[in-house]
């Protein structure tokens, strides 16, 4: 239990920043729920206040629990939440064709939000245990499987945005946990090669710049691509065998890049083959939202208009025309940042971004100062969840990331997101308190 | 020991990687900040404008297009209104204001049912346009339909209506080629005129005076400003900008004369022009066959325009200024003037006409006259239109001089009349013939040229200028159709068209007198004798052009009459008339009766 003198070790800076962001969020949810014609409010902000109070209690509780016990019970936590996610995937309440919520009458819970934290706890524990062997490729198998299982089910819900967040979090934790950088770079390179060519081709197809270029026609010929991928695979196998017998550094320099390129090309053919037309369209609308002012492009255009029209000082609380007259979609959840940027202008946006940045960096600092590896990895993982949420959400509303539908941590309306956020902050505080143990 | 050092090494690696991530975090927040600066501070004004566009719905108020009156316009009513407007409405929408295609379909489909139009056509029109710009779903809607839509506004979100007066051509076909018609601005026109204040939903004058004076007639559209939310619920409305009506114009056309000429040419193909040589005012300008501009601008006009465009009689063609024909015997005026001015020819000198003229050469070639006129001087040669006389005269003076004078009269130049699409006649030269046919200029060509046959061709309006020059002592005024531009309330004359000299040909009094006497003689006892009974002395010249037409069911002759009245009256009162009938019988038979009706009408109106 908390001793009297430990009260002074609580991270008040972090708590203050988080409280400030949540209060800004609640004010903006109030604004987003306001109807200027009927002078009424949807009342969502009241629910968010309730969630905030519950979250605050949970946060305090997390500061009292020994965080090490999270590691001890990590598998129970993980499988319990995973079961909830699987249950939700098949029996959840569908909202807008997505089964991501478990409905309990007055409130509903989104287990996939809790899953992120559970995955981070398991990864932290695993990476702590395997600290010395993690440089080997085979040691990456378990973390990948631990992450892939929930991702698969979340994708089935289908909730693309939430599923995507797991992947960068995994990479960040592997990186900090000491995995071989060349392994991570190889995987990222394969993914990049696999994605970049279908995207480029689709762009050309739709934007109708039809000049025949040798490079492009090369990538349009599936057979040729397959042959090149196969050839590179052969080269890498040969050089690997040679390396096995002769052990010369030069071979490593050949077989690693060639297997990366080979896999990348192979997957790019697969993606091109199996990408449906509407999916290709989506990619394009991301590249140029004006192509589709009705669909997902509409949201980004309206979001940019809201942010841009805020100017320096904004239009004033409850006075944003984009937010108040309903042009901004999903304004209390995914598109909450534009409401702030419109009504409070650049000043408000910078303050919010600064506070969010402070929270993430504080988490990183806590990770650096943690007294043990588990605490460090846990803090880093939690910070990376916050970080990637902020990057994807704010990047989306600013029009520099694809539209995926992910809430902004602490700010967006949503009980589960807020609860997980505050529990995570409680864990961070806990880790920081314990650095003073010695 | 090694245990500790390994721990330290790993701790060091962990710290390095953490700092790398912290750097990444800082970089990402920097990028987010930069984009925020870009949107809010750098592009702030653009986005403020777009936010205003979102919530402020601009409903255009169409400016009332200027009316057109005939030359006898007087302040205080009783005027002939040739073109006016009647009140009507347009149904419009901005496609991008719908959140989804499904939502748009759910509104447009029942709307199309209400307006009785094809849903597919409306959608294909919408799809072909910029979704942020206002689209007219249907024009010319009555007030009763607007009431239905307005009282069911919740069912028709994002649907607006606007005043859109419809143009009315009160005399339908009678003025189709002079007044022209208006139409929706084409993408090409919009691209060209966007910077001059034209909007994509506006109408633009397509032909005739509507086209030529569009910038004066159109006025300036205004707009209502409505503040609306995304469901188009109206928060407030005010007139943002009042529309300014277009200017009215007073034409130089006399309704009565136009009507007489138009009626006289019923079922014929050709044109008739009446001009005042002294000022260049066009009193009447008729081209047949014609069309009804009211039909061209009507609701389902695509089919009608298509029919008119493919009609083999080419009703859209303004034959007075856009067609050229061999001038035939009317060109003898030019040959005569050239001979009198440059060759010291004396009108009393004679040639003998035995009915044909034989051009001596390697092979002799005969050129025929329609009659054996015996010996005649220039007056009688003009009056009887004796071709043999002019064969010999033309052969004597040569083509260079003839063409020089034809050029002086502007027979190969546009007259600059205030109508769009004017074409010009053609005068052949030796060089041109060599280039086109690879042949020398033969004497036969000269002989043909001297009676207006062969390669030469002119437009009727150019012939009107030729006659004007004779009436006006060698001065040609630019022909024009608009006399005055009036303010929208008709109270102020904004602009008066000043007569403008187009050409001045120094002709000796003897030349002018010879031509006038010869043309008078043609009316008194020559080819245009049918006009001799009229109370006012008329002078004129007929022409019958042989064409190379292969059509069997048409006469392969074009009939001309060019003339003026009064023969010896003051220049200020004089009026020149040109009649041109395609595939008519000889000039005297087809063209002269038209001129007769016109002159008779003008006499009864007290023109002389």
Coordinates of C-alpha atoms in Angstrom, one line a residue, chain B residues 235-512:
Chain B
X235 CA -30.9 30.4 -40.2
X236 CA -31.4 33.7 -42.0
X237 CA -31.7 35.2 -45.4
X238 CA -31.0 38.6 -46.9
X239 CA -30.4 40.2 -50.2
X240 CA -26.6 40.2 -50.6
X241 CA -26.4 42.0 -53.9
X242 CA -29.2 43.5 -55.9
X243 CA -29.3 42.5 -59.5
X244 CA -28.8 45.2 -62.1
X245 CA -31.0 44.9 -65.1
X246 CA -29.4 44.9 -68.6
X247 CA -29.6 47.9 -70.9
X248 CA -32.4 48.1 -73.4
X249 CA -31.6 48.7 -77.0
X250 CA -33.4 50.6 -79.8
X251 CA -32.8 49.0 -83.2
X252 CA -32.5 50.8 -86.5
X253 CA -35.0 48.2 -87.8
X254 CA -38.4 49.4 -88.7
X255 CA -40.9 46.8 -87.6
X256 CA -43.3 47.5 -90.5
X257 CA -40.7 47.3 -93.2
X258 CA -39.2 44.2 -91.7
X259 CA -42.6 42.7 -91.6
X260 CA -43.3 43.5 -95.2
X261 CA -40.0 42.1 -96.4
X262 CA -40.4 39.0 -94.2
X263 CA -43.9 38.3 -95.4
X264 CA -43.0 39.0 -99.0
X265 CA -40.3 36.3 -98.8
X266 CA -42.5 33.6 -97.4
X267 CA -41.6 30.2 -98.8
X268 CA -38.5 31.6 -100.5
X269 CA -34.9 31.1 -99.8
X270 CA -32.7 34.1 -99.6
X271 CA -32.3 37.5 -98.0
X272 CA -33.5 41.1 -98.2
X273 CA -31.6 44.1 -96.8
X274 CA -32.9 47.6 -96.5
X275 CA -30.3 50.3 -95.5
X276 CA -30.1 54.0 -95.2
X277 CA -27.0 54.9 -97.1
X278 CA -26.6 58.2 -95.4
X279 CA -26.2 56.7 -91.9
X280 CA -25.7 53.0 -92.4
X281 CA -28.8 52.2 -90.5
X282 CA -30.3 48.9 -91.4
X283 CA -34.1 49.3 -91.7
X284 CA -34.8 45.7 -92.4
X285 CA -32.8 42.5 -92.6
X286 CA -34.5 39.3 -93.5
X287 CA -33.1 35.9 -94.1
X288 CA -35.3 32.9 -95.1
X289 CA -35.8 30.1 -94.2
X290 CA -35.8 31.1 -90.6
X291 CA -36.6 29.6 -87.2
X292 CA -38.4 30.5 -84.0
X293 CA -36.0 31.6 -81.3
X294 CA -38.6 30.8 -78.7
X295 CA -38.4 27.2 -79.6
X296 CA -34.6 27.2 -79.6
X297 CA -34.5 28.4 -76.0
X298 CA -37.4 26.3 -74.8
X299 CA -37.1 23.5 -72.3
X300 CA -36.4 20.5 -74.4
X301 CA -34.5 22.3 -77.1
X302 CA -31.9 19.8 -77.8
X303 CA -34.0 18.0 -80.3
X304 CA -35.2 21.2 -82.0
X305 CA -31.7 22.5 -82.3
X306 CA -30.6 19.2 -83.7
X307 CA -33.3 19.3 -86.3
X308 CA -32.5 22.9 -87.3
X309 CA -28.9 22.1 -87.6
X310 CA -29.4 19.1 -89.9
X311 CA -32.1 20.8 -92.0
X312 CA -30.7 20.9 -95.5
X313 CA -32.2 24.4 -96.0
X314 CA -29.9 25.6 -93.2
X315 CA -32.4 27.9 -91.3
X316 CA -29.7 29.0 -88.9
X317 CA -27.7 30.6 -91.7
X318 CA -28.1 34.3 -91.9
X319 CA -28.0 34.5 -95.7
X320 CA -27.7 38.3 -95.7
X321 CA -24.2 38.2 -94.2
X322 CA -23.1 34.6 -94.1
X323 CA -23.7 33.4 -97.7
X324 CA -21.9 34.5 -100.8
X325 CA -23.1 34.2 -104.3
X326 CA -22.0 35.2 -107.8
X327 CA -23.2 38.8 -108.2
X328 CA -24.1 38.3 -111.8
X329 CA -25.4 41.3 -113.7
X330 CA -25.4 43.5 -110.6
X331 CA -21.7 43.4 -110.9
X332 CA -22.0 45.3 -114.2
X333 CA -22.2 48.4 -111.9
X334 CA -18.6 47.7 -110.9
X335 CA -17.5 47.1 -114.5
X336 CA -19.2 50.4 -115.6
X337 CA -17.6 52.4 -112.8
X338 CA -14.2 51.0 -113.5
X339 CA -14.5 51.8 -117.2
X340 CA -15.7 55.4 -116.6
X341 CA -13.2 56.2 -114.0
X342 CA -10.0 54.6 -115.3
X343 CA -10.5 54.2 -119.1
X344 CA -11.9 57.6 -120.1
X345 CA -14.9 55.6 -121.3
X346 CA -17.8 57.8 -122.3
X347 CA -21.4 56.6 -121.5
X348 CA -22.5 57.6 -124.9
X349 CA -20.1 55.3 -126.7
X350 CA -21.8 52.2 -128.0
X351 CA -21.2 48.5 -128.6
X352 CA -23.2 46.4 -130.9
X353 CA -25.0 43.4 -129.6
X354 CA -26.0 40.7 -132.1
X355 CA -27.0 38.3 -129.3
X356 CA -23.6 36.8 -128.8
X357 CA -20.0 37.8 -128.5
X358 CA -17.2 35.8 -130.0
X359 CA -13.8 35.8 -128.3
X360 CA -11.1 35.4 -130.9
X361 CA -8.4 33.0 -129.9
X362 CA -6.7 29.7 -130.6
X363 CA -10.2 28.3 -130.6
X364 CA -13.0 30.9 -130.9
X365 CA -15.4 30.9 -128.1
X366 CA -19.0 32.3 -128.0
X367 CA -20.5 34.2 -125.1
X368 CA -24.2 34.7 -125.3
X369 CA -26.6 37.5 -124.4
X370 CA -30.2 36.7 -123.5
X371 CA -31.4 38.8 -126.4
X372 CA -30.1 40.6 -129.6
X373 CA -30.1 44.2 -128.4
X374 CA -28.5 45.9 -131.4
X375 CA -26.4 48.9 -130.9
X376 CA -26.7 50.5 -127.4
X377 CA -24.9 53.0 -125.2
X378 CA -24.0 52.5 -121.5
X379 CA -27.4 53.7 -120.1
X380 CA -29.3 51.2 -122.2
X381 CA -26.8 48.5 -121.6
X382 CA -27.4 48.9 -117.8
X383 CA -31.1 49.2 -118.3
X384 CA -31.4 46.2 -120.5
X385 CA -28.5 44.4 -118.7
X386 CA -26.9 43.6 -122.1
X387 CA -24.1 41.2 -121.5
X388 CA -22.5 41.6 -124.9
X389 CA -21.9 45.3 -124.2
X390 CA -20.1 44.4 -120.9
X391 CA -18.2 41.5 -122.5
X392 CA -16.6 43.9 -124.8
X393 CA -16.2 46.7 -122.2
X394 CA -14.6 44.3 -119.8
X395 CA -12.3 42.8 -122.4
X396 CA -11.3 46.3 -123.3
X397 CA -10.3 47.5 -119.8
X398 CA -9.0 44.2 -118.5
X399 CA -9.5 42.4 -115.2
X400 CA -7.0 44.4 -113.1
X401 CA -9.0 47.6 -113.2
X402 CA -12.4 45.8 -112.6
X403 CA -11.0 44.0 -109.6
X404 CA -9.4 47.1 -108.2
X405 CA -12.8 48.8 -108.1
X406 CA -14.5 45.8 -106.7
X407 CA -12.0 45.9 -104.0
X408 CA -12.6 49.7 -103.4
X409 CA -16.2 48.9 -102.8
X410 CA -15.2 46.3 -100.2
X411 CA -16.6 43.3 -102.1
X412 CA -13.9 41.1 -100.6
X413 CA -14.1 42.5 -97.1
X414 CA -16.4 42.2 -94.1
X415 CA -18.7 45.3 -93.7
X416 CA -18.3 45.3 -90.0
X417 CA -22.1 45.1 -89.4
X418 CA -22.9 44.6 -85.7
X419 CA -23.8 40.9 -86.1
X420 CA -21.5 38.0 -85.3
X421 CA -20.4 35.5 -87.9
X422 CA -20.2 37.8 -90.9
X423 CA -18.4 36.4 -93.9
X424 CA -16.8 38.2 -96.9
X425 CA -17.0 37.9 -100.6
X426 CA -14.3 36.7 -102.9
X427 CA -12.4 38.4 -105.8
X428 CA -10.2 36.2 -107.9
X429 CA -6.7 37.3 -109.0
X430 CA -4.3 36.0 -111.6
X431 CA -2.0 34.8 -108.9
X432 CA -4.9 33.0 -107.1
X433 CA -6.0 31.2 -110.2
X434 CA -2.5 30.0 -111.0
X435 CA -2.1 28.7 -107.5
X436 CA -5.5 27.1 -107.3
X437 CA -6.0 25.7 -110.8
X438 CA -2.5 25.8 -112.1
X439 CA -3.8 27.8 -115.0
X440 CA -3.1 31.2 -116.5
X441 CA -5.8 33.9 -116.4
X442 CA -7.6 33.6 -119.8
X443 CA -9.5 36.3 -121.6
X444 CA -12.6 34.2 -121.1
X445 CA -12.2 34.7 -117.4
X446 CA -12.1 38.5 -117.9
X447 CA -15.2 38.3 -120.0
X448 CA -17.0 36.3 -117.4
X449 CA -15.8 38.6 -114.6
X450 CA -17.2 41.7 -116.4
X451 CA -20.7 40.3 -116.0
X452 CA -20.2 39.0 -112.4
X453 CA -19.9 35.4 -113.3
X454 CA -17.1 32.9 -112.8
X455 CA -15.0 33.0 -109.7
X456 CA -16.3 36.2 -108.1
X457 CA -18.7 36.0 -105.2
X458 CA -20.2 38.5 -102.8
X459 CA -22.5 38.7 -99.8
X460 CA -25.8 40.6 -100.0
X461 CA -24.7 43.1 -97.4
X462 CA -21.6 43.9 -99.5
X463 CA -24.0 44.6 -102.4
X464 CA -26.0 46.9 -100.2
X465 CA -22.8 48.8 -99.5
X466 CA -22.1 49.0 -103.3
X467 CA -25.5 50.6 -103.9
X468 CA -25.1 52.9 -100.9
X469 CA -21.9 54.2 -102.4
X470 CA -23.7 55.2 -105.6
X471 CA -26.5 56.9 -103.6
X472 CA -24.1 58.5 -101.2
X473 CA -21.5 59.9 -103.7
X474 CA -18.9 57.2 -103.1
X475 CA -19.1 57.1 -99.3
X476 CA -20.0 53.9 -97.6
X477 CA -21.2 54.1 -94.0
X478 CA -20.7 51.1 -91.7
X479 CA -24.1 49.2 -91.6
X480 CA -25.5 48.9 -88.1
X481 CA -28.6 47.5 -86.4
X482 CA -28.6 49.3 -83.0
X483 CA -29.4 53.0 -82.9
X484 CA -29.4 53.6 -79.2
X485 CA -28.6 51.9 -75.9
X486 CA -31.1 52.9 -73.2
X487 CA -30.8 52.7 -69.4
X488 CA -32.9 49.8 -68.0
X489 CA -35.7 52.2 -67.1
X490 CA -35.7 53.6 -70.6
X491 CA -35.3 57.1 -69.2
X492 CA -31.7 57.8 -70.3
X493 CA -29.9 57.3 -73.6
X494 CA -26.6 55.7 -72.6
X495 CA -25.2 55.5 -76.0
X496 CA -26.1 56.7 -79.5
X497 CA -24.6 55.0 -82.5
X498 CA -22.8 57.6 -84.5
X499 CA -22.7 56.9 -88.2
X500 CA -19.2 55.8 -89.1
X501 CA -17.6 56.1 -92.5
X502 CA -16.4 52.7 -93.7
X503 CA -15.0 53.6 -97.1
X504 CA -14.8 56.6 -99.4
X505 CA -14.3 56.0 -103.1
X506 CA -13.5 59.2 -105.1
X507 CA -16.1 58.9 -107.9
X508 CA -16.6 61.6 -110.5
X509 CA -20.1 63.2 -110.7
X510 CA -20.3 62.0 -114.3
X511 CA -19.7 58.4 -113.2
X512 CA -22.3 58.6 -110.5

